[in-house]
Coordinates of C-alpha atoms in Angstrom, one line a residue:
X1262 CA -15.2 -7.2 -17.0
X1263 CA -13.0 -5.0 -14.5
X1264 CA -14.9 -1.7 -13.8
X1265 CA -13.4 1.2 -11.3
X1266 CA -14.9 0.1 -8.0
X1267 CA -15.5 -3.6 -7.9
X1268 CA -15.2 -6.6 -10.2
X1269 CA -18.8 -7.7 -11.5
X1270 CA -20.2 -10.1 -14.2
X1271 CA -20.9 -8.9 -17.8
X1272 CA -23.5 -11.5 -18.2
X1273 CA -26.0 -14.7 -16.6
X1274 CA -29.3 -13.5 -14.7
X1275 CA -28.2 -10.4 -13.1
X1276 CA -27.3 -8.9 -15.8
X1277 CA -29.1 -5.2 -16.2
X1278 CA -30.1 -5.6 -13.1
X1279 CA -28.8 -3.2 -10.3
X1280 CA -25.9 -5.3 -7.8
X1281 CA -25.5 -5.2 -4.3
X1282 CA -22.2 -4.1 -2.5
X1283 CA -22.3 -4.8 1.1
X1284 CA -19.0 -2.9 2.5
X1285 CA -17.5 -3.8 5.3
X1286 CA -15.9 -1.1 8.0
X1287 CA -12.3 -1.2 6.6
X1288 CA -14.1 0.2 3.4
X1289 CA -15.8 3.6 5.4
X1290 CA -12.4 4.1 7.0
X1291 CA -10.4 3.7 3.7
X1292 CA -12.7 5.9 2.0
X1293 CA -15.5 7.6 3.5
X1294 CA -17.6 8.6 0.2
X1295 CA -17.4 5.2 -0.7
X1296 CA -20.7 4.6 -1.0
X1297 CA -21.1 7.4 -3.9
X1298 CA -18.5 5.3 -6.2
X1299 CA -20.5 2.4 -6.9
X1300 CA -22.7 4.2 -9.8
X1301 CA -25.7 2.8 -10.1
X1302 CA -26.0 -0.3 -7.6
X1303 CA -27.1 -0.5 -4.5
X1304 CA -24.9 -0.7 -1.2
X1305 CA -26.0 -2.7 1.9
X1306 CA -24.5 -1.6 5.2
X1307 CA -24.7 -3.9 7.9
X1308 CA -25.6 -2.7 11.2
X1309 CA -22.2 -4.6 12.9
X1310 CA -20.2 -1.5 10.5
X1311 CA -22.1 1.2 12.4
X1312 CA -20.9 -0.7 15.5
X1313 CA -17.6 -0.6 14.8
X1314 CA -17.5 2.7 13.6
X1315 CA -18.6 4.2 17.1
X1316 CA -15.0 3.0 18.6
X1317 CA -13.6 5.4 15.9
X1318 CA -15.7 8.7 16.0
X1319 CA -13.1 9.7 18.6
X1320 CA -9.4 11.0 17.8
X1321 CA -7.9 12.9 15.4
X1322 CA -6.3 10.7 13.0
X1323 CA -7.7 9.6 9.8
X1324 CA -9.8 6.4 10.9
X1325 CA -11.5 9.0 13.3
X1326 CA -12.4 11.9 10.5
X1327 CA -13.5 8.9 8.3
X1328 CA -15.8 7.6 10.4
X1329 CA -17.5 10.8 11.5
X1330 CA -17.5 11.8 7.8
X1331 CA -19.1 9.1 7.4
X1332 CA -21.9 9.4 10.0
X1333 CA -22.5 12.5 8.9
X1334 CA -22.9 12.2 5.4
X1335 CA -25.4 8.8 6.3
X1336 CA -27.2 11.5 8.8
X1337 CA -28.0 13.9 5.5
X1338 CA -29.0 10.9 3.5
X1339 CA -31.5 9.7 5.6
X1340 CA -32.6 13.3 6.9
X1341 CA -36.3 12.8 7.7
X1342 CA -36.7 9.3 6.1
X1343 CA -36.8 5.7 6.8
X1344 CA -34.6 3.0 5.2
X1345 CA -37.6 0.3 4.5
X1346 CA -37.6 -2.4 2.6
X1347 CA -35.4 -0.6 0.2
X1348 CA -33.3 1.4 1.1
X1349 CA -33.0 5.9 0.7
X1350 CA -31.2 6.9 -2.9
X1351 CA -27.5 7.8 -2.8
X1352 CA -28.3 10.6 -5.6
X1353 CA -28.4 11.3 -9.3
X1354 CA -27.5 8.1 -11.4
X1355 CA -26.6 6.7 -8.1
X1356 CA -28.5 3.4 -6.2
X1357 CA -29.6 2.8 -3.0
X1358 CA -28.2 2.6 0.3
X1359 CA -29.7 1.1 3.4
X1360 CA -28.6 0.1 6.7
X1361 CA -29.2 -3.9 7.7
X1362 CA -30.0 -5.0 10.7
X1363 CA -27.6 -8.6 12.0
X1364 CA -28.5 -11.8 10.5
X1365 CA -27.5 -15.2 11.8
X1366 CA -25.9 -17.7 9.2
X1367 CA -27.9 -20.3 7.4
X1368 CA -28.9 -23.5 9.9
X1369 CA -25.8 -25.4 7.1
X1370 CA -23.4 -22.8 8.0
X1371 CA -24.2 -21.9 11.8
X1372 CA -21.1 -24.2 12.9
X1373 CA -18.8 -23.0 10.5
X1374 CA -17.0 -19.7 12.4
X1375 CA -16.9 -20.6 16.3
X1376 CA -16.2 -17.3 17.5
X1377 CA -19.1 -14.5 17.6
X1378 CA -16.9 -11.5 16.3
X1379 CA -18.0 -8.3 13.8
X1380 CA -16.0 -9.7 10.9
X1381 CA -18.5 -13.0 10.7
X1382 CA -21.8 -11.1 11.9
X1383 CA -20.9 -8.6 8.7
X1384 CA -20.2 -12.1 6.8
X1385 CA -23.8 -13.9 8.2
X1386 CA -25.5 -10.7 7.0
X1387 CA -24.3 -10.5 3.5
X1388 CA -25.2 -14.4 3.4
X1389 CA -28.6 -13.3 4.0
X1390 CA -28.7 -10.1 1.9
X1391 CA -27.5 -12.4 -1.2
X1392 CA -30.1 -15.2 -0.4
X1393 CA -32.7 -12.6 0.1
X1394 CA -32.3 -10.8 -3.2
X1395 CA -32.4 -13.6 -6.1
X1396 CA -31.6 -13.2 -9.3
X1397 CA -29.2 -10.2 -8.1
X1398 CA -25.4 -10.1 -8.1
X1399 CA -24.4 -9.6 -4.5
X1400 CA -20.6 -9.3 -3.3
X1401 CA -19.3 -8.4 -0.1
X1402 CA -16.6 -5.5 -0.5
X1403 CA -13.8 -5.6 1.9
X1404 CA -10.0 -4.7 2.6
X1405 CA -9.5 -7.4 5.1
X1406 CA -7.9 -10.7 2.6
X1407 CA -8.3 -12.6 5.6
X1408 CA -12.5 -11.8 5.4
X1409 CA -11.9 -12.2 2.1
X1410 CA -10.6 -16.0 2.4
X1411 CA -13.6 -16.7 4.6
X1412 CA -16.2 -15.5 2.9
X1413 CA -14.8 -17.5 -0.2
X1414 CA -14.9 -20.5 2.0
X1415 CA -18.7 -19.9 2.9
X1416 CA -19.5 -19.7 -0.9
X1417 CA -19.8 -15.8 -0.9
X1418 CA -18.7 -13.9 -3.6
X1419 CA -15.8 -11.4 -1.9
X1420 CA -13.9 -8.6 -3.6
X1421 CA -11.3 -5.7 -3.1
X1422 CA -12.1 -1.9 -3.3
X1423 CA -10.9 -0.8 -6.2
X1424 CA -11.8 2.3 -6.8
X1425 CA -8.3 3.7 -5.9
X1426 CA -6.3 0.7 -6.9
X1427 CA -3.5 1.6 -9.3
X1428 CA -3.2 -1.0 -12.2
X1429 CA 0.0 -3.3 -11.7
X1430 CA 1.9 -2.3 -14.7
X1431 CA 1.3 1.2 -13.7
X1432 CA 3.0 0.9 -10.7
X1433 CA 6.1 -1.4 -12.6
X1434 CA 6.5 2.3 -14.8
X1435 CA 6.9 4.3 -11.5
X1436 CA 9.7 2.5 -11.0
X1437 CA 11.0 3.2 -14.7
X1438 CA 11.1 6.8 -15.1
X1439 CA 14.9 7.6 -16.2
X1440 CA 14.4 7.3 -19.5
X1441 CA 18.2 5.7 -20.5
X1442 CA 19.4 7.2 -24.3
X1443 CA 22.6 5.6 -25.0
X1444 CA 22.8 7.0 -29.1
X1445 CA 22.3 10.6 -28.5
X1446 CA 25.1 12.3 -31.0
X1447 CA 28.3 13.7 -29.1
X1448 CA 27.8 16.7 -30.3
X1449 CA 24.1 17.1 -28.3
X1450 CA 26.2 15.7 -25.3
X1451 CA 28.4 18.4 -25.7
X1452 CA 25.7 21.1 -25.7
X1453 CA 23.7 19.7 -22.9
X1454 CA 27.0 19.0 -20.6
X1455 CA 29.1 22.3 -21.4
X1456 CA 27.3 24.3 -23.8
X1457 CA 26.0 27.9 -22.9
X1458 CA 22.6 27.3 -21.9
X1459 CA 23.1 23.6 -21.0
X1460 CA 20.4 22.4 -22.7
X1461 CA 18.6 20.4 -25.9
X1462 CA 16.2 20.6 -27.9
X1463 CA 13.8 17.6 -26.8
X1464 CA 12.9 16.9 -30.6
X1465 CA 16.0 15.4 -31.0
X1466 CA 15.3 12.6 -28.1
X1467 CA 11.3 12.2 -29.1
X1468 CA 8.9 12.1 -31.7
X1469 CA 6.3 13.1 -28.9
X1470 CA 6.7 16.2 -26.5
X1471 CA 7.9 14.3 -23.0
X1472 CA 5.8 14.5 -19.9
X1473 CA 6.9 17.3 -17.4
X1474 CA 9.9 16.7 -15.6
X1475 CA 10.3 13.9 -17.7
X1476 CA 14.3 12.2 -16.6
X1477 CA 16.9 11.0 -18.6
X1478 CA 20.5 9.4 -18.5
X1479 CA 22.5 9.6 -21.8
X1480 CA 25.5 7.5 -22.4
X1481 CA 28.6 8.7 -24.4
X1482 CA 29.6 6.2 -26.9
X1483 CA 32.4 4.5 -26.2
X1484 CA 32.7 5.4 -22.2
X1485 CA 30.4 4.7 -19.1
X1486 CA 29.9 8.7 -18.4
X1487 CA 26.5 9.6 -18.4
X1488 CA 24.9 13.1 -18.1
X1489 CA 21.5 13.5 -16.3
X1490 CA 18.6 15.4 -18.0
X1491 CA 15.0 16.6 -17.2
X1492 CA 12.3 18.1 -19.6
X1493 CA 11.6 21.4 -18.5
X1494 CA 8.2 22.7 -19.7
X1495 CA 9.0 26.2 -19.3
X1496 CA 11.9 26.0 -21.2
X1497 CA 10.4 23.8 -23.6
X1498 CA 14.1 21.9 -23.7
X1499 CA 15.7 19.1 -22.1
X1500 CA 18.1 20.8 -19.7
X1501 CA 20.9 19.5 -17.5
X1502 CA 21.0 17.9 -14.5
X1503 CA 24.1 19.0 -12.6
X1504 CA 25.5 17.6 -9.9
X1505 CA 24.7 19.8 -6.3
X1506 CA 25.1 19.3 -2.8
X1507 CA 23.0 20.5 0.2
X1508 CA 24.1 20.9 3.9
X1509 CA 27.2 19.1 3.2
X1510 CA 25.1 15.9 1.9
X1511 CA 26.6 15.0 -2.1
X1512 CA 24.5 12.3 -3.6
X1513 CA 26.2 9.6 -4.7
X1514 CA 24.3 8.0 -7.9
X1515 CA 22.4 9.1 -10.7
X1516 CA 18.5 8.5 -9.2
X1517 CA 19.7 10.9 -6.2
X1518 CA 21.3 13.2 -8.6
X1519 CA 17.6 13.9 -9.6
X1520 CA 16.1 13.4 -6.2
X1521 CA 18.3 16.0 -4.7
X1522 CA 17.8 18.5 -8.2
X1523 CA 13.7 18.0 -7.7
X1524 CA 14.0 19.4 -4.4
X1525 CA 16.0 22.1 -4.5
X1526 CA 14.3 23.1 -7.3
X1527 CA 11.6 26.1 -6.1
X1528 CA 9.3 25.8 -9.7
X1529 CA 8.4 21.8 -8.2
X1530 CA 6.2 22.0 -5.1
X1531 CA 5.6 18.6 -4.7
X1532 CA 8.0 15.9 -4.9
X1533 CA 7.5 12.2 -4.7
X1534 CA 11.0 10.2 -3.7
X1535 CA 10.2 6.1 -3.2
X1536 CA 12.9 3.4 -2.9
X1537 CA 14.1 0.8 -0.7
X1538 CA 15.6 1.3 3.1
X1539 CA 18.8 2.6 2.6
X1540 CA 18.4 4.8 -0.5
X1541 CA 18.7 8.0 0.9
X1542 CA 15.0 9.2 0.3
X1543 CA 14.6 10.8 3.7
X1544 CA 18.0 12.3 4.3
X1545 CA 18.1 13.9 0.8
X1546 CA 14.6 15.6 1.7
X1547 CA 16.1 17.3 5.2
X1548 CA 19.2 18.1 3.3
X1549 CA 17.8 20.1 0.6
X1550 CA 15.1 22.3 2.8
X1551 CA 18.1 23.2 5.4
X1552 CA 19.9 24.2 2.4
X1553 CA 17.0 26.6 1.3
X1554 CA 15.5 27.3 5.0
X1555 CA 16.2 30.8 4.6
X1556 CA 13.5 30.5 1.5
X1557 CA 11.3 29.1 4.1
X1558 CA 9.2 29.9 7.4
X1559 CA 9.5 26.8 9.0
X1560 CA 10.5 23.0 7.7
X1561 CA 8.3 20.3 8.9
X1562 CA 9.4 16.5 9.2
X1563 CA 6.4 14.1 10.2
X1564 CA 5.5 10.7 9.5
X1565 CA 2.1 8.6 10.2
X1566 CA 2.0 6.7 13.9
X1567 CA 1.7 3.2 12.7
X1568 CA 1.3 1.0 15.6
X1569 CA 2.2 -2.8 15.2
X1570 CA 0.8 -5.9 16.3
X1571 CA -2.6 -4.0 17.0
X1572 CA -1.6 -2.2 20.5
X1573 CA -2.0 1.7 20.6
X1574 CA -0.1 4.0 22.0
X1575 CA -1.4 4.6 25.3
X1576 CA 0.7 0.9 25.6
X1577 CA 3.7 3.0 25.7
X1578 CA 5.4 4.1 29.1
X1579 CA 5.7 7.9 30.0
X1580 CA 4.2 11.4 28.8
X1581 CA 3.3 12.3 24.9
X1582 CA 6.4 13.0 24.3
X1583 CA 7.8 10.2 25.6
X1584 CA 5.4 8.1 23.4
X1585 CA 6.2 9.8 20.5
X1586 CA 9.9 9.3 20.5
X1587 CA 9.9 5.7 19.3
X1588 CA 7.9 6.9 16.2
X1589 CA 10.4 10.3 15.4
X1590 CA 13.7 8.8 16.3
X1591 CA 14.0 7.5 12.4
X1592 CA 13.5 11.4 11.5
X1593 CA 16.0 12.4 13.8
X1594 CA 18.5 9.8 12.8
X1595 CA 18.7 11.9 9.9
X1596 CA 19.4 15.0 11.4
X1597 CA 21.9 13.3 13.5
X1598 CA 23.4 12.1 9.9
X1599 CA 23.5 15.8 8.4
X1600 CA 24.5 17.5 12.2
X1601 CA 27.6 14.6 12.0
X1602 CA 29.7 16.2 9.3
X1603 CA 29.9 19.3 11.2
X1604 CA 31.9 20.1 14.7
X1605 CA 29.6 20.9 17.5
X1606 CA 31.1 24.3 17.4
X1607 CA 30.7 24.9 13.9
X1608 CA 28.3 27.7 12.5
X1609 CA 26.1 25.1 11.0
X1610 CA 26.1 22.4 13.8
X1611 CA 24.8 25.9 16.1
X1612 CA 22.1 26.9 13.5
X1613 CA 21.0 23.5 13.2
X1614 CA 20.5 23.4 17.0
X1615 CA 18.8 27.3 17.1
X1616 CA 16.3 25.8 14.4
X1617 CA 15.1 23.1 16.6
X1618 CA 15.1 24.9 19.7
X1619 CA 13.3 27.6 18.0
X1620 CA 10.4 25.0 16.2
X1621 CA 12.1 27.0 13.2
X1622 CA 13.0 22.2 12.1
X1623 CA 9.9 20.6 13.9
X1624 CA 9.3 16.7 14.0
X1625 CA 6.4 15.9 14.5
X1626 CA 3.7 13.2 14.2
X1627 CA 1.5 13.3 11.0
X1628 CA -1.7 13.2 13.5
X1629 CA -0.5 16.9 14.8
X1630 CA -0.6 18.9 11.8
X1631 CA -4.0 18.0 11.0
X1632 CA -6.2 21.2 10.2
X1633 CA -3.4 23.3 9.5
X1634 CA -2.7 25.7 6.9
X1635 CA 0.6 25.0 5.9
X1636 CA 2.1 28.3 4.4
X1637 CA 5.5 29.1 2.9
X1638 CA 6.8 25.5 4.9
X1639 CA 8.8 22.7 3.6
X1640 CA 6.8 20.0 4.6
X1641 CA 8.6 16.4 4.6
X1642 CA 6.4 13.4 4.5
X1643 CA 8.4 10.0 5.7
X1644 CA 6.9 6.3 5.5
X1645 CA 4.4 7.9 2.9
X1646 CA 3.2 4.6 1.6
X1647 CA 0.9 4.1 4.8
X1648 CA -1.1 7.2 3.9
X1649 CA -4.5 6.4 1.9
X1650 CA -4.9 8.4 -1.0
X1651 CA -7.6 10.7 0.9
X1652 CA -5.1 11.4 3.6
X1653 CA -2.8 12.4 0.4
X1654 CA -4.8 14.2 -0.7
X1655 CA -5.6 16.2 2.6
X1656 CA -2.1 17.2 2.9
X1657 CA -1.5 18.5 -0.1
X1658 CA -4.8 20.7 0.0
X1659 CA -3.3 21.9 2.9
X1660 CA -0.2 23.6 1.0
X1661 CA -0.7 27.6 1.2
X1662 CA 1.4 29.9 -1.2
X1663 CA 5.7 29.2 -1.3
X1664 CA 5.1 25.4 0.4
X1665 CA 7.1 22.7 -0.9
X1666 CA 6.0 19.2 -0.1
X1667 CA 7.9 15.9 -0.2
X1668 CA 6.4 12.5 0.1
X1669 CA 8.8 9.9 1.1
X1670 CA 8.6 5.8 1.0
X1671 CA 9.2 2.6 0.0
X1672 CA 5.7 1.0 -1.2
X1673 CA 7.0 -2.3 -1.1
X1674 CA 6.9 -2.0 3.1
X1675 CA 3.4 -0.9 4.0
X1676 CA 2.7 -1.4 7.7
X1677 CA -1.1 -0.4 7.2
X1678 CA -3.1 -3.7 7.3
X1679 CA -5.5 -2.7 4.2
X1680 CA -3.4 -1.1 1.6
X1681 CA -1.1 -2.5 -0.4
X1682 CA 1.3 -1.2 -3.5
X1683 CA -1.1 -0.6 -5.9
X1684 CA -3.7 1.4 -3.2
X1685 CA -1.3 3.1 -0.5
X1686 CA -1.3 6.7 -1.1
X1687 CA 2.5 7.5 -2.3
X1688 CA 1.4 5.2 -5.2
X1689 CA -2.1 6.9 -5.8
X1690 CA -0.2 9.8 -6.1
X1691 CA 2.5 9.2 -8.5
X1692 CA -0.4 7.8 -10.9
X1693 CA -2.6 10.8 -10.7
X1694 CA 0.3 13.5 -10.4
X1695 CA 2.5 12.2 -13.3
X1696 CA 3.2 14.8 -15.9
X1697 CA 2.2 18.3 -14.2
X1698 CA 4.4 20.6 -14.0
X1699 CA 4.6 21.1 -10.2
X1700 CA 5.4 17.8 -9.6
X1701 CA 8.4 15.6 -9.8
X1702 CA 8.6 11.3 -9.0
X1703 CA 11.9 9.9 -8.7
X1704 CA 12.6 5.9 -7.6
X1705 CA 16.1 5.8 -5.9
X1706 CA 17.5 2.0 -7.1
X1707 CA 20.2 2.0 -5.0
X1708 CA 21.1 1.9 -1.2
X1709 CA 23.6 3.8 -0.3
X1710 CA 23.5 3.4 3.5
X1711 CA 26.0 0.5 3.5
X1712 CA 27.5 -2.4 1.7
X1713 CA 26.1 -4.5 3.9
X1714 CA 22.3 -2.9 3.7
X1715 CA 22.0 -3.2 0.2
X1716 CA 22.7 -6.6 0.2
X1717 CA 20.7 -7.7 2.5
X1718 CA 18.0 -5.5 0.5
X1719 CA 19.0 -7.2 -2.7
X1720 CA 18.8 -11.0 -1.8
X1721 CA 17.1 -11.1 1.8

C-alpha cells in the first residue's frame, strides 16, 4: 500500500501498530512541517539532524528559513517538557516526536562505513531506533538516494518523502495538454477562425465541460492548417487563439502560440511555461511583460542561485555583484535577444535601457525578493524546477493586487540534489493549479533556438 508520506506495510506484526519515521536533515530543509504529515506514527529525530541544521539557521534562502522554522516549531513542541522515553505528541490524531541522542552501529556492522560523517551517525541511530522498538515498522525517511543505497546495504528499511511527490503519469499529462481534434466540422472551424465572436460552443468538442484554460489544436480535413483554441470559463466557449506578437518577438509554433496568448492575457495571473533548453520559455515571458509594462509597476526577472559541485558563492571572485553575474547572465541573454531586433537608437532599444537603469526591468537573484510584497509586478520565475513546492508556494503568496507571475523550466534538468520531476516545485504546481481559472500550463515541444540545439536536445 502507497499512502501520501511514505511507503508502509499493510500487514505482518506491525500492523495496527503506530510506525516510526526517522527523517533525516534533507527532509527538515525540503519541508519544514514535515513532521505533522506523517498522521498517526511516530517520528524519531536524531540528534546528528539538529547538528546539521545549526550550519543552516543563518542566510536568507530557503534551506536557512527551513531550518529556523524548524527550530522553532520543535521549541513550541517541547515548551516546558521533556522528550523521555517517548517522546512529546505532535498534536490531534498526530504521533510522537522525540529527539535521539547518536548511536554507534551494531558490533556486526561497526566496520562497514569507514568514514565518521552525519549521513552514517543518522544511519547507526536508526539501526538502533529499529532494534530498539520490536515488533514496530521502522524506516528511515530521506532525500539523499545515495543514503538511501546504504542504508539498503545495512538491511535498513529506507524510503523517499512523498508527501509532495506527483504520481508519474501525472507528470506524463503535463506534458499532454493541447488537446489535438482533427474531425471538428468545417463549418465550426469557420466560426472559431473568422466568425464574429471567434468562438465555439465547447459542447460540440466534449461530452464533459473542459478544465479552465483547457488548449486545443483542430485540424482542417484535408490540409495541415490548424487553429489554436482555449476554453474560456468566463465565456463559457472555446475561443480562438490568434496569433500575436510582443516587443518584436512572433512565436514560431503552436505550443508558443499559447505560451505567448497565456501571458499577455491579464484574466491569468499565473502562468506555468516548462520545456526543453531552447524552447523559448524564458524569452516569451520578458517579451510579453515589456509589451504590457505600461500595465505594470515594475517587471521582475529572478532565478534561484544553484551552486554546483557543492562550493558556495563566497568561492566566487569580486563584490556581490560581481558574484551574481554568472547566475543572471542567462536572464540577460534574453534581453540582449529582444534589445537585438532594435537599433541602439531606436525608441524601444532607449526605453528598454531607461527601464533598467531606472529598476523599472530588475534581475535579480530569487534569494533577494524574499519578504516582499510583490504588487502590481510582473514577476518572471526562470530555472523554476529547482524551487520546492514550499518555496512555490511562498512566491505566489507573495502576489499583491494586478501581479502576474510566470514560472519557467524544464523539469527534466533539476540541479537541486533532492528533488526530482515528480517533487520539484514547477511540477507540484502544475498538479495542484490545473483547472482554475487564474492559471494557465503550457509544455513548449519544440526548440526553436537553433537547428542545431534541437538536435542535440532530441538525440543527445
Amino acid at each position: 500500500m502507497t499512502s501520501k508520506y511514505a511507503n508502509v506495510p499493510s500487514g505482518g506484526k506491525s500492523a495496527g501498530k503506530p510506525k516510526i519515521f526517522v527523517l533525516d536533515t534533507n527532509i527538515v530543509l525540503h519541508d519544514y512541517k514535515a513532521i505533522k504529515k506523517f498522521q498517526d506514527n511516530d517520528i524519531v529525530i536524531p540528534i546528528a539532524v539538529i547538528e546539521e541544521l545549526d550550519k543552516f539557521k543563518k542566510g536568507n534562502d530557503a534551506l536557512s528559513f527551513n531550518a529556523r522554522g524548524f527550530m522553532r516549531l520543535i521549541d513550541r513542541l517541547t515548551e516546558g517538557k521533556m522528550f523521555g522515553k517517548s517522546g512529546v505528541p505532535l498534536g490531534n490524531g498526530l504521533g510522537n516526536i522525540k529527539i535521539e541522542p547518536n548511536h554507534p552501529f551494531p558490533d556486526d556492522m561497526k566496520d562497514l562505513f569507514h568514514d565518521d560523517i552525519q549521513d552514517h551517525r543518522i544511519l547507526a541511530t536508526a539501526i538502533w531506533v529499529r532494534d530498539n522498538n520490536p515488533g514496530r515498522f521502522t524506516a528511515l525517511v530521506t532525500k539523499d538516494i545515495n543514503l538511501r543505497m546504504k542504508a539498503k546495504a545495512a538491511g535498513m528499511v529506507a524510503q523517499d518523502y512523498l508527501t509532495d511527490r506527483v504520481e508519474e503519469n501525472r507528470v506524463e499529462d503535463s506534458q499532454k495538454v493541447v488537446q489535438t481534434i482533427d474531425n471538428l466540422p468545417a463549418e465550426l472551424l469557420q466560426e472559431l477562425q473568422y466568425g464574429q465572436n471567434n468562438s465555439i460552443g465547447w459542447q460540440n468538442v466534449s461530452r464533459q465541460e473542459p478544465k479552465a484554460n483547457q488548449l486545443y489544436r483542430f485540424k482542417w480535413p484535408d490540409s495541415e492548417e490548424v487553429v489554436c483554441g482555449r476554453y474560456d470559463t468566463d465565456a463559457d466557449r472555446i475561443v480562438l487563439v490568434k496569433s500575436r506578437q510582443a516587443y518584436g518577438i512572433k512565436p514560431r509554433n503552436d505550443e508558443q502560440k499559447f505560451a505567448l496568448d497565456a501571458c499577455l492575457n491579464r484574466k491569468i495571473q499565473l502562468v506555468s511555461l516548462t520545456g526543453g533548453a531552447g524552447t523559448g520559455k524564458t524569452l516569451l515571458a520578458l517579451a510579453s511583460a515589456l509589451e504590457q509594462e505600461r500595465d505594470y509597476e515594475q517587471i521582475i526577472l529572478s532565478r534561484p542561485t544553484v551552486v554546483l559541485g557543492n562550493q558556495e558563492i563566497g568561492f566566487l571572485p569580486g563584490d556581490q555583484k560581481s558574484k551574481m553575474s554568472p547566475f543572471l547572465q542567462p536572464l540577460m541573454d534574453n534581453l540582449n535577444v529582444i534589445k537585438s531586433l532594435y537599433r541602439p537608437s531606436s525608441k524601444e532599444y532607449q526605453k528598454l535601457e531607461g527601464m533598467v537603469n531606472s529598476e523599472k526591468l530588475l534581475i535579480t537573484p530569487l534569494a533577494y525578493i524574499r519578504g516582499r510584497s510583490l504588487g502590481k509586478a510582473f514577476f518572471i520565475i526562470d530555472e523554476a524546477q529547482n524551487l520546492t513546492p514550499h518555496e512555490i508556494k511562498t512566491i505566489i503568496t507573495r502576489a499583491g493586487e494586478d501581479t502576474k507571475i510566470v514560472f519557467t523550466g524544464d523539469i527534466f534538468q533539476i540541479d537541486q540534489p533532492y528533488l526530482d520531476q515528480w517533487s520539484n516545485g514547477l511540477t507540484h504546481l502544475g498538479e495542484k493549479m490545473a483547472g482554475q481559472r487564474l492559471f494557465e500550463h503550457v509544455f513548449l515541444r519544440k526548440g526553436e533556438r537553433s537547428e542545431l540545439s534541437e538536435i542535440a536536445s532530441r538525440l543527445l
